[in-house]
Each structure stands twice: as structure tokens, then as C-alpha cells.
């Protein structure tokens, strides 16, 4: 192969391959998402790190954000802090809103430490065996679900793009909180 052709091939490989990689990841995310916008959110009962019992179906009448995360994914902690500041603190006094962060693979003790270190004031739920997570997803964190007041799923997001795309979450909440 002559030098100009080789350079062209290398340039195409560098610009085209990342596009395919992103499309591949998007396909994997889609395959690993077990719920869809519009369907009823799978119900669950769980206990927060401060001992409160939460059952999703009893929260009908509230818009609920479920944030699935793992501290082993650095973006998750950054997003927890961002959600605390940009979502939770701004909606804290609304009676029709609930935010629940679910620590995939985390124990209560780990979440107490993570919440304290990062000044997280919304409910944290341990999911050490990934039982809650597996009702919604089979792979990848962070994941965000907005549940409408009627219990249907209004919004799904995946990955650390959420911190840059917080506007999507805010828009979904605006519609869900009407």
C-alpha cells in the first residue's frame, strides 16, 4: 500500500471505529435494559440506609427518580453529587416527588460511608445482591429511571452522559411533576 493510501486508511480507521464502538455500546445498553418507557415500573419493597421501608407502588401520586449506581464507577459518585445539588435540593419540599438512589452491589455500611463522605441527603438503598437492579437492567451503571405519578416509566437514561445531560432528567421531571 502506498503512503497516501496508508495514511487515508489510518485516518478512516481512527474516525470510523469510535463511531462503531459507540453504536455497539448503545446496542448493549439497549439489550441490557429490561424495561421500556411507557410500561409500569416493576414494583419493589426495600429499606433505606436509615431504616425506612419504601415500596414503589405506594408512591403513586409522586414522580419518582430511581438512580442505580456503583461506587466502582467514578462517574456515579460525581452524578450523585450533581443530582443532590441540581435535582434533590431544588425539589426537596415538594410532596409529589421522591428520589431513591440504589447502590448496585453495595451493603448498607458502604452506602452510609459513601453518603456521608459525599453529603448525600436523599435516600440510599443497598442492593448487595442486585435484586432491585435486575428488575430493570442486566448490565451497566449508572442508570436513571423516572417513574410518573401513575407508576409508568417516563424516562430512561444510561451512563455518565447524564451529568452533562441533566437537562433531559430535569425535562422529564417537569413533565412528570405536572
PDB file of C-alpha atoms in Angstrom:
ATOM      1  CA  UNK A   1       0.000   0.000   0.000  1.00  0.00           C
ATOM      2  CA  UNK A   2       1.451   3.413  -0.895  1.00  0.00           C
ATOM      3  CA  UNK A   3       1.978   6.048   1.803  1.00  0.00           C
ATOM      4  CA  UNK A   4      -1.034   8.321   0.943  1.00  0.00           C
ATOM      5  CA  UNK A   5      -3.374   5.333   0.843  1.00  0.00           C
ATOM      6  CA  UNK A   6      -1.976   4.051   4.152  1.00  0.00           C
ATOM      7  CA  UNK A   7      -2.479   7.472   5.774  1.00  0.00           C
ATOM      8  CA  UNK A   8      -6.036   7.645   4.443  1.00  0.00           C
ATOM      9  CA  UNK A   9      -6.765   4.148   5.773  1.00  0.00           C
ATOM     10  CA  UNK A  10      -5.340   5.062   9.204  1.00  0.00           C
ATOM     11  CA  UNK A  11      -7.356   8.295   9.329  1.00  0.00           C
ATOM     12  CA  UNK A  12     -10.573   6.487   8.416  1.00  0.00           C
ATOM     13  CA  UNK A  13      -9.906   3.773  10.969  1.00  0.00           C
ATOM     14  CA  UNK A  14      -9.379   6.354  13.715  1.00  0.00           C
ATOM     15  CA  UNK A  15     -12.520   8.312  12.851  1.00  0.00           C
ATOM     16  CA  UNK A  16     -14.907   5.482  11.908  1.00  0.00           C
ATOM     17  CA  UNK A  17     -14.050   2.872  14.556  1.00  0.00           C
ATOM     18  CA  UNK A  18     -15.019   5.035  17.532  1.00  0.00           C
ATOM     19  CA  UNK A  19     -18.412   5.620  15.914  1.00  0.00           C
ATOM     20  CA  UNK A  20     -18.966   1.884  15.625  1.00  0.00           C
ATOM     21  CA  UNK A  21     -17.784   1.429  19.204  1.00  0.00           C
ATOM     22  CA  UNK A  22     -20.362   3.943  20.478  1.00  0.00           C
ATOM     23  CA  UNK A  23     -23.094   2.273  18.417  1.00  0.00           C
ATOM     24  CA  UNK A  24     -22.031  -1.108  19.818  1.00  0.00           C
ATOM     25  CA  UNK A  25     -22.212   0.209  23.381  1.00  0.00           C
ATOM     26  CA  UNK A  26     -25.606   1.774  22.699  1.00  0.00           C
ATOM     27  CA  UNK A  27     -26.845  -1.586  21.396  1.00  0.00           C
ATOM     28  CA  UNK A  28     -25.500  -3.348  24.504  1.00  0.00           C
ATOM     29  CA  UNK A  29     -27.209  -0.779  26.737  1.00  0.00           C
ATOM     30  CA  UNK A  30     -30.485  -1.301  24.878  1.00  0.00           C
ATOM     31  CA  UNK A  31     -30.208  -5.109  25.146  1.00  0.00           C
ATOM     32  CA  UNK A  32     -29.486  -4.885  28.867  1.00  0.00           C
ATOM     33  CA  UNK A  33     -32.459  -2.605  29.573  1.00  0.00           C
ATOM     34  CA  UNK A  34     -35.311  -4.811  30.757  1.00  0.00           C
ATOM     35  CA  UNK A  35     -37.957  -2.058  30.936  1.00  0.00           C
ATOM     36  CA  UNK A  36     -39.355   0.451  28.457  1.00  0.00           C
ATOM     37  CA  UNK A  37     -40.720   3.957  28.607  1.00  0.00           C
ATOM     38  CA  UNK A  38     -44.497   3.700  28.942  1.00  0.00           C
ATOM     39  CA  UNK A  39     -44.658   0.405  30.817  1.00  0.00           C
ATOM     40  CA  UNK A  40     -45.432   0.209  34.520  1.00  0.00           C
ATOM     41  CA  UNK A  41     -42.319   0.308  36.682  1.00  0.00           C
ATOM     42  CA  UNK A  42     -41.539  -3.025  38.349  1.00  0.00           C
ATOM     43  CA  UNK A  43     -42.618  -2.806  41.975  1.00  0.00           C
ATOM     44  CA  UNK A  44     -40.297  -3.426  44.900  1.00  0.00           C
ATOM     45  CA  UNK A  45     -40.076  -3.024  48.649  1.00  0.00           C
ATOM     46  CA  UNK A  46     -36.743  -2.090  50.166  1.00  0.00           C
ATOM     47  CA  UNK A  47     -35.131  -0.499  53.194  1.00  0.00           C
ATOM     48  CA  UNK A  48     -33.049   2.680  53.103  1.00  0.00           C
ATOM     49  CA  UNK A  49     -29.782   3.103  54.978  1.00  0.00           C
ATOM     50  CA  UNK A  50     -31.660   4.989  57.708  1.00  0.00           C
ATOM     51  CA  UNK A  51     -34.125   2.113  58.212  1.00  0.00           C
ATOM     52  CA  UNK A  52     -37.179   3.425  56.340  1.00  0.00           C
ATOM     53  CA  UNK A  53     -39.171   0.924  54.278  1.00  0.00           C
ATOM     54  CA  UNK A  54     -40.076   2.076  50.768  1.00  0.00           C
ATOM     55  CA  UNK A  55     -42.497   0.315  48.431  1.00  0.00           C
ATOM     56  CA  UNK A  56     -42.540   1.827  44.953  1.00  0.00           C
ATOM     57  CA  UNK A  57     -46.259   1.158  44.353  1.00  0.00           C
ATOM     58  CA  UNK A  58     -47.178   3.147  47.483  1.00  0.00           C
ATOM     59  CA  UNK A  59     -45.507   6.207  45.951  1.00  0.00           C
ATOM     60  CA  UNK A  60     -48.218   6.591  43.290  1.00  0.00           C
ATOM     61  CA  UNK A  61     -49.099  10.263  43.107  1.00  0.00           C
ATOM     62  CA  UNK A  62     -45.403  11.150  43.201  1.00  0.00           C
ATOM     63  CA  UNK A  63     -42.849  11.423  40.427  1.00  0.00           C
ATOM     64  CA  UNK A  64     -40.008   9.120  41.465  1.00  0.00           C
ATOM     65  CA  UNK A  65     -36.389   9.160  40.304  1.00  0.00           C
ATOM     66  CA  UNK A  66     -34.579   5.842  40.665  1.00  0.00           C
ATOM     67  CA  UNK A  67     -30.829   6.265  40.311  1.00  0.00           C
ATOM     68  CA  UNK A  68     -28.916   2.959  40.080  1.00  0.00           C
ATOM     69  CA  UNK A  69     -25.203   3.360  40.725  1.00  0.00           C
ATOM     70  CA  UNK A  70     -21.994   1.710  41.831  1.00  0.00           C
ATOM     71  CA  UNK A  71     -19.120   3.492  43.555  1.00  0.00           C
ATOM     72  CA  UNK A  72     -16.737   1.403  41.457  1.00  0.00           C
ATOM     73  CA  UNK A  73     -17.784   3.600  38.514  1.00  0.00           C
ATOM     74  CA  UNK A  74     -16.289   7.021  39.220  1.00  0.00           C
ATOM     75  CA  UNK A  75     -18.982   8.879  37.279  1.00  0.00           C
ATOM     76  CA  UNK A  76     -21.609   7.508  39.683  1.00  0.00           C
ATOM     77  CA  UNK A  77     -20.266   9.487  42.648  1.00  0.00           C
ATOM     78  CA  UNK A  78     -19.981  12.656  40.577  1.00  0.00           C
ATOM     79  CA  UNK A  79     -23.571  12.189  39.445  1.00  0.00           C
ATOM     80  CA  UNK A  80     -24.792  11.531  42.992  1.00  0.00           C
ATOM     81  CA  UNK A  81     -23.344  14.901  43.981  1.00  0.00           C
ATOM     82  CA  UNK A  82     -24.815  16.604  40.924  1.00  0.00           C
ATOM     83  CA  UNK A  83     -28.254  15.064  41.464  1.00  0.00           C
ATOM     84  CA  UNK A  84     -28.126  16.134  45.118  1.00  0.00           C
ATOM     85  CA  UNK A  85     -27.443  19.741  44.139  1.00  0.00           C
ATOM     86  CA  UNK A  86     -29.371  20.157  40.875  1.00  0.00           C
ATOM     87  CA  UNK A  87     -32.371  17.893  41.433  1.00  0.00           C
ATOM     88  CA  UNK A  88     -32.946  16.887  45.043  1.00  0.00           C
ATOM     89  CA  UNK A  89     -32.254  20.196  46.791  1.00  0.00           C
ATOM     90  CA  UNK A  90     -34.441  22.049  44.281  1.00  0.00           C
ATOM     91  CA  UNK A  91     -37.390  19.649  44.694  1.00  0.00           C
ATOM     92  CA  UNK A  92     -36.892  18.710  48.348  1.00  0.00           C
ATOM     93  CA  UNK A  93     -40.028  20.437  49.627  1.00  0.00           C
ATOM     94  CA  UNK A  94     -42.422  19.040  47.026  1.00  0.00           C
ATOM     95  CA  UNK A  95     -44.925  16.468  48.286  1.00  0.00           C
ATOM     96  CA  UNK A  96     -45.184  14.898  44.819  1.00  0.00           C
ATOM     97  CA  UNK A  97     -41.506  13.986  44.373  1.00  0.00           C
ATOM     98  CA  UNK A  98     -39.253  11.179  45.626  1.00  0.00           C
ATOM     99  CA  UNK A  99     -35.637  10.377  44.788  1.00  0.00           C
ATOM    100  CA  UNK A 100     -34.109   6.992  45.600  1.00  0.00           C
ATOM    101  CA  UNK A 101     -30.508   6.038  44.861  1.00  0.00           C
ATOM    102  CA  UNK A 102     -29.923   2.296  44.675  1.00  0.00           C
ATOM    103  CA  UNK A 103     -26.370   1.084  45.258  1.00  0.00           C
ATOM    104  CA  UNK A 104     -25.916  -1.927  42.983  1.00  0.00           C
ATOM    105  CA  UNK A 105     -23.764  -4.463  44.810  1.00  0.00           C
ATOM    106  CA  UNK A 106     -23.371  -2.247  47.892  1.00  0.00           C
ATOM    107  CA  UNK A 107     -24.044  -3.024  51.537  1.00  0.00           C
ATOM    108  CA  UNK A 108     -25.768  -0.661  53.957  1.00  0.00           C
ATOM    109  CA  UNK A 109     -22.437   0.142  55.619  1.00  0.00           C
ATOM    110  CA  UNK A 110     -20.809   1.062  52.303  1.00  0.00           C
ATOM    111  CA  UNK A 111     -23.677   3.377  51.399  1.00  0.00           C
ATOM    112  CA  UNK A 112     -23.653   5.070  54.808  1.00  0.00           C
ATOM    113  CA  UNK A 113     -19.954   5.833  54.224  1.00  0.00           C
ATOM    114  CA  UNK A 114     -20.497   6.973  50.602  1.00  0.00           C
ATOM    115  CA  UNK A 115     -23.466   9.151  51.570  1.00  0.00           C
ATOM    116  CA  UNK A 116     -21.588  10.746  54.455  1.00  0.00           C
ATOM    117  CA  UNK A 117     -18.403  11.403  52.504  1.00  0.00           C
ATOM    118  CA  UNK A 118     -20.346  12.990  49.652  1.00  0.00           C
ATOM    119  CA  UNK A 119     -23.004  14.833  51.685  1.00  0.00           C
ATOM    120  CA  UNK A 120     -25.870  12.940  50.059  1.00  0.00           C
ATOM    121  CA  UNK A 121     -29.131  13.640  51.868  1.00  0.00           C
ATOM    122  CA  UNK A 122     -31.635  11.691  49.734  1.00  0.00           C
ATOM    123  CA  UNK A 123     -32.486   8.042  50.467  1.00  0.00           C
ATOM    124  CA  UNK A 124     -29.797   5.485  49.660  1.00  0.00           C
ATOM    125  CA  UNK A 125     -30.817   1.857  49.259  1.00  0.00           C
ATOM    126  CA  UNK A 126     -28.375  -1.051  49.435  1.00  0.00           C
ATOM    127  CA  UNK A 127     -28.795  -3.695  46.744  1.00  0.00           C
ATOM    128  CA  UNK A 128     -25.978  -6.115  47.636  1.00  0.00           C
ATOM    129  CA  UNK A 129     -27.324  -8.980  45.508  1.00  0.00           C
ATOM    130  CA  UNK A 130     -28.553  -6.704  42.692  1.00  0.00           C
ATOM    131  CA  UNK A 131     -32.148  -7.891  43.148  1.00  0.00           C
ATOM    132  CA  UNK A 132     -33.678  -4.443  42.560  1.00  0.00           C
ATOM    133  CA  UNK A 133     -31.275  -3.654  39.745  1.00  0.00           C
ATOM    134  CA  UNK A 134     -32.103  -6.875  37.910  1.00  0.00           C
ATOM    135  CA  UNK A 135     -35.786  -5.950  37.758  1.00  0.00           C
ATOM    136  CA  UNK A 136     -34.804  -3.085  35.468  1.00  0.00           C
ATOM    137  CA  UNK A 137     -31.390  -3.840  33.934  1.00  0.00           C
ATOM    138  CA  UNK A 138     -28.885  -6.628  33.387  1.00  0.00           C
ATOM    139  CA  UNK A 139     -25.702  -4.557  32.817  1.00  0.00           C
ATOM    140  CA  UNK A 140     -24.168  -1.103  33.174  1.00  0.00           C
ATOM    141  CA  UNK A 141     -24.373   1.696  35.707  1.00  0.00           C
ATOM    142  CA  UNK A 142     -25.181   4.448  36.280  1.00  0.00           C
ATOM    143  CA  UNK A 143     -28.805   4.182  35.172  1.00  0.00           C
ATOM    144  CA  UNK A 144     -31.652   6.620  35.763  1.00  0.00           C
ATOM    145  CA  UNK A 145     -35.393   5.911  35.684  1.00  0.00           C
ATOM    146  CA  UNK A 146     -38.160   8.482  36.122  1.00  0.00           C
ATOM    147  CA  UNK A 147     -41.459   6.969  37.209  1.00  0.00           C
ATOM    148  CA  UNK A 148     -44.584   9.044  36.556  1.00  0.00           C
ATOM    149  CA  UNK A 149     -47.184   9.709  39.221  1.00  0.00           C
ATOM    150  CA  UNK A 150     -49.301   6.864  37.819  1.00  0.00           C
ATOM    151  CA  UNK A 151     -46.434   4.363  38.163  1.00  0.00           C
ATOM    152  CA  UNK A 152     -45.459   4.269  34.484  1.00  0.00           C
ATOM    153  CA  UNK A 153     -41.909   4.794  33.290  1.00  0.00           C
ATOM    154  CA  UNK A 154     -41.450   8.274  31.792  1.00  0.00           C
ATOM    155  CA  UNK A 155     -37.696   8.367  31.185  1.00  0.00           C
ATOM    156  CA  UNK A 156     -34.654   6.098  30.997  1.00  0.00           C
ATOM    157  CA  UNK A 157     -31.007   7.135  30.805  1.00  0.00           C
ATOM    158  CA  UNK A 158     -27.748   5.253  30.929  1.00  0.00           C
ATOM    159  CA  UNK A 159     -24.158   6.083  31.625  1.00  0.00           C
ATOM    160  CA  UNK A 160     -22.186   9.063  32.721  1.00  0.00           C
ATOM    161  CA  UNK A 161     -23.622  11.187  29.914  1.00  0.00           C
ATOM    162  CA  UNK A 162     -26.328  12.011  32.455  1.00  0.00           C
ATOM    163  CA  UNK A 163     -24.145  14.575  34.270  1.00  0.00           C
ATOM    164  CA  UNK A 164     -23.819  16.514  31.000  1.00  0.00           C
ATOM    165  CA  UNK A 165     -27.399  15.760  30.016  1.00  0.00           C
ATOM    166  CA  UNK A 166     -29.062  16.630  33.302  1.00  0.00           C
ATOM    167  CA  UNK A 167     -31.424  18.755  31.215  1.00  0.00           C
ATOM    168  CA  UNK A 168     -33.084  15.545  29.967  1.00  0.00           C
ATOM    169  CA  UNK A 169     -33.727  14.405  33.526  1.00  0.00           C
ATOM    170  CA  UNK A 170     -34.986  17.854  34.508  1.00  0.00           C
ATOM    171  CA  UNK A 171     -37.301  17.959  31.470  1.00  0.00           C
ATOM    172  CA  UNK A 172     -38.699  14.508  32.284  1.00  0.00           C
ATOM    173  CA  UNK A 173     -39.327  15.613  35.854  1.00  0.00           C
ATOM    174  CA  UNK A 174     -41.034  18.810  34.730  1.00  0.00           C
ATOM    175  CA  UNK A 175     -43.493  16.780  32.682  1.00  0.00           C
ATOM    176  CA  UNK A 176     -43.917  14.154  35.418  1.00  0.00           C
ATOM    177  CA  UNK A 177     -44.485  16.758  38.137  1.00  0.00           C
ATOM    178  CA  UNK A 178     -47.365  18.489  36.333  1.00  0.00           C
TER     179      UNK A 178
END
